[in-house]
Coordinates of C-alpha atoms in Angstrom, one line a residue:
Chain A
M1 CA 90.4 -66.5 103.3
G2 CA 93.0 -66.2 105.9
L3 CA 93.2 -67.2 109.6
L4 CA 91.1 -64.4 110.6
A5 CA 88.5 -65.5 108.0
I6 CA 88.5 -68.8 109.5
L7 CA 87.6 -67.6 113.1
R8 CA 84.7 -65.6 111.6
K9 CA 83.2 -69.0 109.8
L10 CA 83.9 -70.7 113.4
K11 CA 81.3 -68.6 114.8
S12 CA 77.7 -70.0 115.4
A13 CA 75.9 -68.7 112.3
P14 CA 73.6 -66.1 112.0
D15 CA 70.0 -66.9 110.9
R16 CA 70.5 -67.1 107.1
E17 CA 74.3 -68.5 107.4
L18 CA 74.8 -72.4 107.1
R19 CA 77.7 -74.4 108.4
I20 CA 77.8 -77.6 106.2
L21 CA 80.4 -80.0 106.8
L22 CA 81.3 -82.2 103.7
L23 CA 83.2 -85.4 104.4
G24 CA 83.9 -89.0 102.7
L25 CA 86.6 -91.3 101.7
D26 CA 89.8 -90.1 99.9
N27 CA 88.7 -89.5 96.1
A28 CA 84.9 -89.7 97.0
G29 CA 84.8 -86.5 95.1
K30 CA 84.1 -84.0 97.8
T31 CA 86.4 -81.1 96.4
T32 CA 85.1 -81.7 93.0
L33 CA 81.4 -81.4 94.5
L34 CA 82.6 -78.2 96.6
K35 CA 84.1 -76.3 93.3
S36 CA 80.9 -77.6 91.3
L37 CA 78.9 -75.8 94.0
A38 CA 80.7 -72.8 93.8
S39 CA 80.7 -72.9 89.9
E40 CA 84.6 -73.1 89.8
D41 CA 86.7 -75.2 87.4
I42 CA 87.0 -78.9 88.2
S43 CA 89.8 -80.1 85.7
H44 CA 92.6 -80.0 88.1
I45 CA 91.7 -81.3 91.5
T46 CA 94.4 -83.0 93.7
P47 CA 93.9 -84.9 97.0
T48 CA 93.1 -82.3 99.5
Q49 CA 95.8 -82.3 102.4
G50 CA 93.9 -80.5 104.8
F51 CA 90.6 -78.3 103.9
N52 CA 89.1 -76.2 101.8
I53 CA 86.0 -73.7 102.6
K54 CA 83.6 -72.0 100.1
S55 CA 80.7 -69.7 100.4
V56 CA 77.9 -70.2 98.3
Q57 CA 74.7 -68.2 98.2
S58 CA 71.6 -70.0 97.6
S59 CA 67.6 -69.2 98.4
G60 CA 68.7 -66.4 100.3
F61 CA 71.1 -68.2 102.5
K62 CA 74.9 -68.3 102.6
L63 CA 76.1 -71.7 102.9
N64 CA 79.8 -72.0 104.4
V65 CA 80.7 -75.3 103.2
W66 CA 83.9 -77.1 104.6
D67 CA 85.3 -79.7 102.8
I68 CA 87.6 -82.0 104.6
G69 CA 90.4 -83.9 103.2
G70 CA 89.4 -87.8 103.6
Q71 CA 92.8 -89.9 103.2
R72 CA 93.1 -92.3 106.3
K73 CA 95.7 -90.9 108.3
I74 CA 94.0 -87.5 108.3
R75 CA 90.4 -88.8 109.0
P76 CA 91.2 -88.9 112.9
Y77 CA 91.3 -85.2 112.6
W78 CA 87.8 -84.8 111.3
K79 CA 86.6 -84.4 114.9
N80 CA 88.4 -80.6 114.5
Y81 CA 85.5 -79.4 112.5
F82 CA 82.3 -80.8 114.3
E83 CA 81.8 -77.6 116.1
N84 CA 78.3 -75.7 115.1
T85 CA 77.5 -78.1 112.3
D86 CA 74.3 -77.3 110.8
I87 CA 74.3 -79.8 107.9
L88 CA 76.4 -83.1 107.2
I89 CA 76.8 -84.2 103.8
Y90 CA 78.8 -87.5 103.2
V91 CA 80.0 -88.3 100.0
I92 CA 80.5 -91.8 98.5
D93 CA 82.1 -93.0 95.4
S94 CA 79.3 -95.2 93.8
A95 CA 81.5 -97.1 91.7
D96 CA 84.1 -98.0 94.5
R97 CA 82.3 -101.2 95.4
K98 CA 85.4 -102.6 97.3
R99 CA 85.2 -99.6 99.8
F100 CA 81.4 -99.4 100.3
E101 CA 82.5 -101.6 104.0
E102 CA 85.2 -98.7 104.7
T103 CA 82.8 -96.1 103.9
G104 CA 80.1 -97.4 106.0
T105 CA 82.1 -97.9 108.9
E106 CA 83.2 -94.3 109.0
L107 CA 79.6 -92.7 108.5
G108 CA 78.6 -94.9 111.5
E109 CA 81.2 -93.3 113.8
L110 CA 80.4 -90.1 112.6
L111 CA 76.5 -90.5 113.4
D112 CA 77.7 -92.1 116.8
E113 CA 79.4 -88.3 117.3
E114 CA 78.2 -86.6 120.0
K115 CA 78.7 -83.0 118.6
L116 CA 77.2 -84.1 115.3
S117 CA 73.9 -85.7 117.1
G118 CA 71.0 -84.9 115.6
V119 CA 72.6 -82.8 112.5
P120 CA 70.5 -83.6 109.4
L121 CA 72.7 -86.1 106.8
L122 CA 72.6 -85.7 103.2
V123 CA 74.4 -89.0 101.4
F124 CA 75.7 -87.9 97.9
A125 CA 75.8 -90.9 95.9
N126 CA 78.5 -89.7 93.6
K127 CA 80.0 -90.4 90.3
Q128 CA 76.6 -91.9 88.7
D129 CA 78.3 -90.8 85.4
L130 CA 80.5 -93.9 85.4
F131 CA 79.0 -96.9 84.1
S132 CA 80.1 -99.2 87.1
A133 CA 78.0 -97.0 89.8
A134 CA 76.0 -99.0 92.0
P135 CA 72.3 -97.0 92.3
A136 CA 71.8 -95.2 95.1
S137 CA 68.6 -97.4 96.3
T138 CA 71.8 -100.3 96.9
I139 CA 74.0 -98.0 98.6
A140 CA 71.2 -97.0 100.9
E141 CA 70.5 -100.5 101.9
G142 CA 74.4 -101.3 102.0
L143 CA 74.6 -98.5 104.9
N144 CA 71.8 -99.4 106.8
L145 CA 70.0 -96.0 106.4
H146 CA 66.9 -96.9 106.9
I147 CA 67.7 -97.4 110.6
I148 CA 68.7 -94.0 111.3
R149 CA 66.0 -92.6 113.7
D150 CA 67.9 -89.9 115.4
R151 CA 68.2 -87.4 112.5
I152 CA 66.5 -86.5 109.4
W153 CA 68.3 -87.9 106.2
Q154 CA 68.3 -88.4 102.6
I155 CA 70.4 -90.0 99.9
Q156 CA 70.8 -88.6 96.5
A157 CA 72.5 -89.9 93.5
C158 CA 74.7 -87.3 91.8
S159 CA 77.5 -86.5 89.4
A160 CA 79.8 -83.7 90.7
T161 CA 81.7 -83.8 87.1
N162 CA 78.4 -83.2 85.1
G163 CA 76.3 -81.4 88.0
E164 CA 73.3 -83.7 87.7
G165 CA 71.6 -84.2 91.0
V166 CA 73.7 -81.7 92.7
Q167 CA 71.0 -79.3 93.2
D168 CA 68.2 -81.4 94.2
G169 CA 70.4 -82.6 97.1
M170 CA 70.9 -78.6 97.9
K171 CA 67.3 -78.1 97.8
W172 CA 67.0 -80.7 100.3
V173 CA 69.5 -79.2 102.6
L174 CA 68.0 -75.9 102.1
K175 CA 64.4 -76.9 102.8
N176 CA 65.3 -79.2 105.9
V177 CA 67.3 -76.3 107.2
K178 CA 64.7 -73.9 107.4
R179 CA 62.8 -76.3 109.4
C180 CA 65.7 -76.6 112.0
K181 CA 66.8 -73.0 112.7
Chain B
M1 CA 120.7 -46.0 143.5
R2 CA 123.7 -47.0 141.8
L3 CA 124.4 -47.6 138.2
K4 CA 126.2 -51.2 137.6
R5 CA 126.5 -51.6 133.8
F6 CA 125.1 -50.4 130.6
L7 CA 123.3 -52.9 128.0
L8 CA 122.8 -51.7 124.4
R9 CA 119.2 -52.8 122.8
Y10 CA 119.1 -52.2 118.8
Y11 CA 115.5 -52.6 118.2
P12 CA 114.1 -50.1 119.3
P13 CA 117.1 -48.3 120.1
G14 CA 117.5 -48.1 123.5
I15 CA 120.2 -48.2 126.6
I16 CA 119.2 -50.2 129.4
L17 CA 120.5 -49.3 133.0
E18 CA 121.3 -51.9 135.3
Y19 CA 121.7 -50.5 138.7
E20 CA 121.4 -51.4 142.4
Q21 CA 118.7 -50.3 144.8
H22 CA 118.6 -51.6 148.7
G23 CA 121.0 -54.4 147.4
N24 CA 118.3 -55.4 144.3
I25 CA 119.7 -55.1 140.8
K26 CA 117.5 -53.5 138.8
N27 CA 116.7 -52.5 135.2
K28 CA 115.3 -49.2 133.3
S29 CA 115.4 -48.3 129.8
I30 CA 116.2 -45.0 128.3
D31 CA 114.2 -45.4 124.8
L32 CA 115.9 -43.4 122.2
L33 CA 112.9 -44.4 119.5
D34 CA 113.3 -41.1 117.2
L35 CA 117.2 -41.7 117.0
K36 CA 118.3 -41.0 113.4
P37 CA 122.1 -41.6 112.0
E38 CA 122.0 -37.8 111.6
T39 CA 120.7 -36.9 114.8
D40 CA 123.0 -34.3 117.0
I41 CA 124.6 -36.8 119.6
D42 CA 125.1 -33.8 121.8
A43 CA 121.5 -32.7 121.9
V44 CA 120.4 -36.6 122.8
M45 CA 123.4 -36.3 125.8
D46 CA 121.7 -33.1 127.1
E47 CA 118.3 -34.6 127.3
I48 CA 119.6 -37.8 128.7
M49 CA 121.6 -36.1 131.4
S50 CA 118.5 -33.8 132.3
K51 CA 116.3 -36.4 132.9
E52 CA 118.2 -39.3 134.3
P53 CA 119.9 -39.0 137.5
L54 CA 121.7 -42.2 137.3
I55 CA 123.9 -40.6 134.5
T56 CA 126.7 -38.6 136.2
P57 CA 129.4 -36.7 134.2
S58 CA 131.9 -39.7 134.8
R59 CA 129.7 -42.0 132.5
L60 CA 129.2 -39.3 130.0
E61 CA 131.8 -40.4 127.6
Q62 CA 130.6 -44.0 127.9
V63 CA 126.9 -43.0 127.1
R64 CA 128.1 -41.2 123.6
Q65 CA 130.0 -44.3 122.5
L66 CA 126.8 -46.3 123.0
I67 CA 124.7 -43.7 121.3
Q68 CA 127.7 -43.7 118.3
R69 CA 127.0 -47.5 118.0
L70 CA 123.4 -47.4 118.0
Q71 CA 123.6 -44.8 115.1
E72 CA 126.3 -47.0 113.3
K73 CA 123.8 -49.9 113.2
L74 CA 120.9 -47.5 112.0
A75 CA 123.1 -46.4 109.4
Q76 CA 123.8 -49.8 107.9
S77 CA 122.6 -50.1 104.6
D78 CA 119.8 -52.8 104.4
D79 CA 119.9 -54.4 100.8
H80 CA 119.5 -57.8 102.3
K81 CA 118.1 -60.7 99.7
F82 CA 116.0 -63.2 100.9
Y83 CA 116.5 -66.9 99.3
L84 CA 114.9 -69.9 100.4
F85 CA 116.7 -72.0 103.0
K86 CA 114.6 -74.7 103.6
V87 CA 111.1 -76.1 103.2
L88 CA 110.0 -78.1 106.4
R89 CA 107.6 -80.6 105.8
A90 CA 106.0 -79.6 109.1
H91 CA 102.8 -81.2 109.8
I92 CA 100.1 -83.5 108.2
L93 CA 97.5 -80.7 108.2
P94 CA 97.6 -76.8 107.5
L95 CA 99.9 -74.4 109.9
T96 CA 98.3 -71.8 111.6
N97 CA 100.6 -69.4 113.4
V98 CA 104.3 -69.2 113.7
A99 CA 106.7 -67.5 116.3
F100 CA 110.3 -67.0 116.7
N101 CA 112.1 -66.9 120.2
K102 CA 114.3 -63.6 120.8
S103 CA 117.5 -64.7 119.5
G104 CA 115.7 -66.2 116.3
S105 CA 117.6 -69.7 117.2
M106 CA 114.4 -71.4 117.4
F107 CA 111.0 -71.0 116.2
I108 CA 107.4 -72.5 116.8
T109 CA 104.6 -73.9 114.4
G110 CA 100.8 -74.6 115.3
S111 CA 99.0 -77.1 113.1
Y112 CA 95.4 -78.4 112.6
D113 CA 97.2 -81.8 113.4
R114 CA 96.6 -80.7 117.1
T115 CA 100.5 -80.4 117.5
C116 CA 103.0 -77.6 118.0
K117 CA 106.5 -78.2 116.9
V118 CA 109.8 -76.8 117.9
W119 CA 112.3 -76.0 115.5
E120 CA 116.0 -75.1 115.3
T121 CA 116.3 -72.3 112.5
A122 CA 119.9 -73.1 111.6
S123 CA 119.5 -76.6 110.9
G124 CA 115.5 -77.1 110.4
E125 CA 115.6 -79.8 112.5
E126 CA 112.6 -80.6 114.4
L127 CA 113.4 -80.1 118.1
H128 CA 110.4 -81.3 120.0
T129 CA 106.3 -82.0 119.2
L130 CA 104.0 -80.6 121.6
E131 CA 101.5 -83.3 121.8
G132 CA 98.5 -83.0 124.1
H133 CA 95.9 -80.7 122.8
R134 CA 92.7 -82.3 121.4
N135 CA 91.9 -80.0 118.5
V136 CA 93.7 -77.2 116.3
V137 CA 96.4 -75.7 118.0
Y138 CA 95.9 -72.0 116.9
A139 CA 97.5 -69.6 119.0
I140 CA 101.2 -69.7 120.0
A141 CA 104.0 -67.8 121.9
F142 CA 107.5 -67.6 123.4
N143 CA 108.0 -66.1 126.5
N144 CA 110.3 -63.5 125.0
P145 CA 112.9 -62.3 125.6
Y146 CA 113.7 -65.6 127.8
G147 CA 112.4 -68.0 125.2
D148 CA 112.3 -70.6 127.5
K149 CA 108.9 -71.5 127.7
I150 CA 105.8 -71.5 125.1
A151 CA 102.1 -71.1 125.5
T152 CA 99.5 -72.8 123.0
G153 CA 96.0 -72.0 122.8
S154 CA 93.9 -74.5 121.0
F155 CA 90.1 -74.9 119.6
D156 CA 90.1 -77.7 122.4
K157 CA 89.3 -74.8 124.7
T158 CA 92.5 -75.3 126.8
C159 CA 96.1 -73.6 126.8
K160 CA 98.9 -75.3 127.9
L161 CA 102.5 -74.5 128.9
W162 CA 105.7 -76.0 127.7
S163 CA 109.4 -76.1 128.4
S164 CA 110.9 -75.0 125.4
E165 CA 114.2 -76.9 125.9
T166 CA 112.5 -80.2 126.7
G167 CA 109.1 -80.2 125.6
K168 CA 107.4 -81.0 128.8
C169 CA 103.9 -79.5 129.5
Y170 CA 104.0 -77.7 132.8
H171 CA 100.5 -76.8 133.1
T172 CA 97.1 -77.2 131.2
F173 CA 94.7 -74.2 131.9
R174 CA 91.2 -75.1 131.8
G175 CA 88.4 -72.7 131.9
H176 CA 87.6 -71.1 128.7
T177 CA 84.2 -72.5 127.2
A178 CA 85.3 -71.7 123.6
E179 CA 88.5 -71.8 121.2
I180 CA 91.1 -70.1 122.4
V181 CA 92.2 -67.9 119.6
C182 CA 94.7 -65.5 120.9
I183 CA 97.7 -65.9 123.6
S184 CA 100.6 -63.7 124.6
F185 CA 102.9 -63.4 127.9
N186 CA 103.3 -60.5 129.4
P187 CA 106.8 -59.2 129.0
Q188 CA 108.1 -60.1 132.6
S189 CA 106.9 -63.7 131.9
T190 CA 105.0 -64.1 134.9
L191 CA 101.3 -63.9 133.2
V192 CA 100.0 -65.7 130.1
A193 CA 96.9 -64.1 128.5
T194 CA 94.5 -65.8 126.7
G195 CA 91.6 -64.8 124.5
S196 CA 88.7 -67.1 123.6
M197 CA 85.6 -67.0 121.3
D198 CA 83.8 -67.4 124.7
T199 CA 83.8 -63.4 124.8
T200 CA 86.6 -63.3 127.7
A201 CA 89.9 -63.1 128.2
K202 CA 91.9 -64.9 131.2
L203 CA 95.2 -64.2 133.0
W204 CA 97.0 -67.2 134.4
D205 CA 99.8 -67.6 136.5
V206 CA 103.1 -69.1 134.8
Q207 CA 104.4 -70.4 138.3
T208 CA 101.4 -72.1 139.7
G209 CA 99.2 -72.4 136.8
A210 CA 96.4 -70.8 138.4
E211 CA 93.9 -68.4 137.1
V212 CA 94.6 -65.1 138.3
S213 CA 91.2 -63.1 136.6
T214 CA 88.7 -63.3 133.8
L215 CA 88.4 -60.1 131.9
S216 CA 85.0 -60.3 131.2
G217 CA 82.6 -57.6 129.6
H218 CA 82.7 -57.9 125.9
S219 CA 79.3 -59.3 124.1
A220 CA 81.1 -61.0 121.5
E221 CA 84.1 -63.3 120.3
I222 CA 87.8 -61.9 121.6
I223 CA 90.1 -62.3 118.6
S224 CA 93.0 -59.9 119.3
L225 CA 94.9 -59.2 122.5
S226 CA 98.4 -57.7 123.5
F227 CA 100.1 -56.5 126.5
N228 CA 101.9 -53.2 126.3
T229 CA 105.6 -52.6 127.1
T230 CA 105.5 -52.6 130.6
G231 CA 103.1 -55.0 131.1
D232 CA 100.5 -53.2 133.4
Q233 CA 97.7 -53.0 130.6
I234 CA 96.5 -55.1 128.1
I235 CA 93.9 -54.8 125.2
T236 CA 91.5 -57.0 123.9
G237 CA 89.7 -56.5 120.4
S238 CA 86.4 -58.3 119.9
F239 CA 83.9 -58.8 117.3
D240 CA 81.5 -56.7 119.4
H241 CA 83.2 -53.5 117.8
T242 CA 85.1 -52.3 120.7
V243 CA 88.2 -52.5 122.4
S244 CA 89.0 -52.7 125.9
V245 CA 92.0 -51.6 127.9
W246 CA 92.2 -53.7 131.1
D247 CA 94.7 -53.0 134.3
V248 CA 96.1 -56.0 134.7
R249 CA 96.9 -56.0 138.6
S250 CA 93.5 -55.5 139.2
G251 CA 91.5 -57.2 136.4
K252 CA 89.5 -54.0 135.9
R253 CA 88.4 -52.4 132.7
I254 CA 90.1 -48.9 132.3
H255 CA 88.6 -47.8 128.9
T256 CA 86.4 -48.9 126.4
L257 CA 87.6 -47.9 122.9
I258 CA 84.1 -47.3 121.1
G259 CA 83.9 -45.8 117.6
H260 CA 84.4 -49.0 114.8
R261 CA 81.1 -50.2 113.2
G262 CA 82.4 -53.2 112.4
E263 CA 84.2 -56.5 114.0
I264 CA 87.5 -55.3 115.2
S265 CA 90.1 -57.5 113.5
S266 CA 93.3 -56.4 115.2
A267 CA 94.3 -53.9 118.2
Q268 CA 98.1 -53.3 119.3
F269 CA 99.5 -50.8 121.5
N270 CA 102.8 -48.7 120.0
Y271 CA 106.2 -49.2 121.4
D272 CA 105.9 -46.5 124.1
C273 CA 102.2 -47.3 125.0
S274 CA 100.7 -44.1 124.3
L275 CA 98.8 -45.0 121.3
I276 CA 96.3 -47.8 120.1
A277 CA 95.8 -48.9 116.8
T278 CA 92.9 -50.8 115.8
G279 CA 91.6 -52.3 112.5
S280 CA 88.1 -53.1 112.0
M281 CA 85.6 -54.8 109.3
D282 CA 84.4 -51.4 109.0
K283 CA 87.4 -50.5 106.4
T284 CA 88.8 -48.4 108.7
C285 CA 91.8 -47.8 111.2
K286 CA 91.7 -45.9 114.0
I287 CA 94.3 -44.3 116.4
W288 CA 93.5 -44.0 120.0
D289 CA 95.3 -42.0 123.0
S290 CA 95.7 -45.0 125.5
S291 CA 95.7 -42.5 128.7
V292 CA 92.5 -41.3 128.0
G293 CA 90.6 -43.8 125.6
Q294 CA 89.8 -41.4 122.9
C295 CA 90.0 -41.7 119.4
V296 CA 92.6 -39.3 117.9
G297 CA 92.2 -40.3 114.2
T298 CA 90.2 -42.4 111.6
L299 CA 92.6 -43.8 108.9
R300 CA 90.5 -44.4 105.5
G301 CA 91.6 -45.5 102.1
H302 CA 90.5 -49.1 102.1
D303 CA 87.8 -50.5 100.2
D304 CA 87.2 -53.4 102.0
E305 CA 87.7 -54.9 105.7
I306 CA 90.9 -54.3 107.2
L307 CA 92.2 -57.7 108.5
D308 CA 95.7 -56.4 110.2
V309 CA 97.2 -53.6 111.7
V310 CA 100.6 -53.0 113.1
F311 CA 103.0 -50.1 114.4
D312 CA 106.5 -49.7 113.6
Y313 CA 108.5 -48.8 117.0
T314 CA 108.6 -45.2 116.5
G315 CA 104.8 -45.3 116.9
Q316 CA 105.0 -43.0 113.8
Y317 CA 103.9 -45.5 111.1
V318 CA 100.9 -47.6 110.8
A319 CA 100.7 -50.4 108.1
T320 CA 97.2 -51.9 107.4
A321 CA 96.2 -54.8 105.3
S322 CA 92.9 -55.4 103.6
A323 CA 91.1 -57.8 101.6
D324 CA 90.5 -54.9 98.9
S325 CA 94.1 -55.6 97.4
K326 CA 95.8 -52.7 99.0
Y327 CA 98.3 -52.3 101.9
V328 CA 98.4 -49.0 103.1
S329 CA 101.1 -47.6 105.2
H330 CA 100.2 -44.5 107.4
K331 CA 102.6 -42.0 108.7
H332 CA 100.6 -40.8 111.5
S333 CA 100.6 -37.9 113.8
V334 CA 97.6 -36.3 115.4
N335 CA 97.2 -33.8 112.9
K336 CA 98.5 -35.0 109.6
T337 CA 98.5 -38.7 107.9
R338 CA 100.7 -39.5 104.8
T339 CA 99.9 -42.7 103.3
T340 CA 101.3 -44.7 100.8
H341 CA 99.1 -47.3 98.9
V342 CA 99.7 -50.4 97.1
D343 CA 97.8 -52.4 95.1
Y344 CA 98.1 -55.7 96.6
T345 CA 96.0 -58.2 98.8
G346 CA 97.5 -59.0 102.2
Q347 CA 96.0 -60.8 105.2
Y348 CA 98.5 -60.6 107.7
L349 CA 101.8 -58.1 108.2
T350 CA 104.9 -57.4 110.1
F351 CA 107.7 -55.1 110.3
N352 CA 111.2 -56.1 110.4
P353 CA 112.6 -55.0 113.9
Q354 CA 114.4 -52.3 112.1
G355 CA 111.1 -51.0 110.9
T356 CA 112.9 -50.5 107.2
K357 CA 110.9 -53.6 105.7
L358 CA 106.9 -54.7 105.8
L359 CA 106.6 -58.2 105.1
T360 CA 102.7 -59.5 104.0
A361 CA 101.3 -62.8 103.9
S362 CA 99.0 -63.4 101.3
A363 CA 96.0 -66.0 99.8
D364 CA 98.0 -65.5 96.4
K365 CA 100.5 -68.3 98.0
T366 CA 103.6 -65.4 98.4
A367 CA 104.8 -63.5 100.8
R368 CA 106.1 -60.1 99.7
L369 CA 108.7 -57.3 101.3
W370 CA 108.0 -53.9 100.9
N371 CA 109.7 -50.3 101.4
P372 CA 107.1 -49.0 103.9
L373 CA 108.0 -45.5 103.1
T374 CA 107.6 -45.6 98.9
G375 CA 105.6 -48.8 98.6
E376 CA 107.9 -50.3 96.3
C377 CA 107.9 -54.1 96.3
L378 CA 111.4 -55.4 97.3
Q379 CA 111.0 -58.9 97.2
V380 CA 108.3 -61.9 96.3
L381 CA 108.9 -65.0 98.2
E382 CA 107.3 -67.7 96.0
G383 CA 107.1 -71.2 96.4
H384 CA 104.6 -72.3 98.8
T385 CA 101.4 -74.2 96.5
D386 CA 98.4 -72.7 99.1
E387 CA 97.8 -69.6 100.8
I388 CA 100.2 -68.3 103.7
F389 CA 98.4 -67.9 107.0
S390 CA 101.5 -66.6 108.9
C391 CA 104.8 -64.7 108.9
A392 CA 107.5 -63.7 111.2
F393 CA 111.1 -61.9 111.3
N394 CA 113.6 -62.7 113.8
Y395 CA 115.1 -59.8 115.8
E396 CA 117.9 -59.5 113.5
G397 CA 115.6 -58.8 110.6
K398 CA 117.7 -61.5 108.5
T399 CA 115.5 -64.5 108.6
I400 CA 111.7 -65.0 107.9
I401 CA 109.6 -68.0 108.4
T402 CA 106.3 -68.5 106.6
G403 CA 103.6 -70.9 107.6
S404 CA 101.1 -72.1 105.1
K405 CA 97.9 -74.2 104.6
D406 CA 100.2 -76.2 102.4
N407 CA 101.4 -77.8 105.5
T408 CA 104.6 -76.8 105.1
C409 CA 106.8 -74.0 106.7
R410 CA 109.7 -72.1 104.9
I411 CA 112.6 -70.4 106.3
W412 CA 114.5 -67.8 104.3
Q413 CA 117.7 -66.2 104.6

């Protein structure tokens, strides 16, 4: 990767290139999702102290996906990465009901960010493979997604570990990005 | 004009003459870039005598002794092995660039956590945290050789000037409309140059904090800039595939170096300012005559994008780092090129001030030292847990710092 490669990915992307920002609380499964998108091994994933970037080819698009660490002390730095974002993907641990309120607050703040205004939002209700996972509809209701009027949005149930639902989510991304670009 | 005293400069070898003219103290340097331990000292003396009126016959013995000392320094064998000295849990987010002051007593680290930190090399103690930027601190610089000021360039589109002694912010330079990604003081430390993703570079007055000029003309992001040794010219490398040479005083473009077929990744003057080396995503490195702006050679050999280029102080060697698992050191002269290939992926590289070792930083989490002539790997510096973004030698060539995506900085001695 290197610093130069990061600079190249900062540029406003050309037509067939998308900048996707992956956010969510710590332990939501962002890095696992990123690696599963890139078809990489997901058996040894540790908390992200900074960020990970991967480029994935899909339907003729180059998706530059930025996975940003979600621990509380580094959340204030999410702003570093907002510039030129084409799609915001917000990942939720559907089984961690105790933190639904916290994740809702963080998402609410993101949607108020000027630099992300109008950016299409995909919410991944992750970890659906867990028995205790809340269904996507419950999460959508809890997050009040239906009151969002300033952007298109979608919620997609998925499991980053077994891959279920991930491609459906990405299909929605590609379909809606083509409309915007 | 009256000669006051001599100062010795080891790297690159030279003798500085301090002299008095109309009551003012001035400096000029006699560069001995080609000096070798075995060079005939009388021949060097004859040449200096013929060119330099300040050196009178009564001074000759002194000059001879100075040259001898330079030769002794050059002849010292350099088998220093580096060991991990300290791990600094420097930042809470990945580091960007690192830089030493001239003496190597202090160094600075920039980070995604929006700060730049000042460190004491000997103890590994944090001296100051430079806070105030509102986004990533990407480009950082000391005003060497003085070392009393630090400039930081940020993704927040501003540049800040700080005191390295107190950590106080002197000025915030506002005017760029996109991320600042490269920065440099001129050698006199009167100007700061900033290069930005907004396609312009700007020159700022260190004293007043005012904008002196905007260097506009590139049609894409500027990602590399450097002053020449005398400070009267500056070059900017751009994603528009060209490099521009600017006159610092007027802010006017003197030459545009056209020929690359891909984005520029790095552009450097050699020490005597006669040549410019440029690296490009088109997989080639080009050497240009800086006085006329003409390409005098194209160095091929890489199968992938060139990410960094660097001259040694003699200007005879150019090393290039590429994404293709090779770094290449080229011995360059206008009509012949000898290359040393190494199978290795580097993304950042630097010579030690002596020119005897090359240091590469890599995505494989290691930094490596190489013999630039043979391509032999001298040492592997292991320990970082994520890729290394930047590295630097101190002036003596005895201390190395590496800055990593793993949020730490390591000191090797």
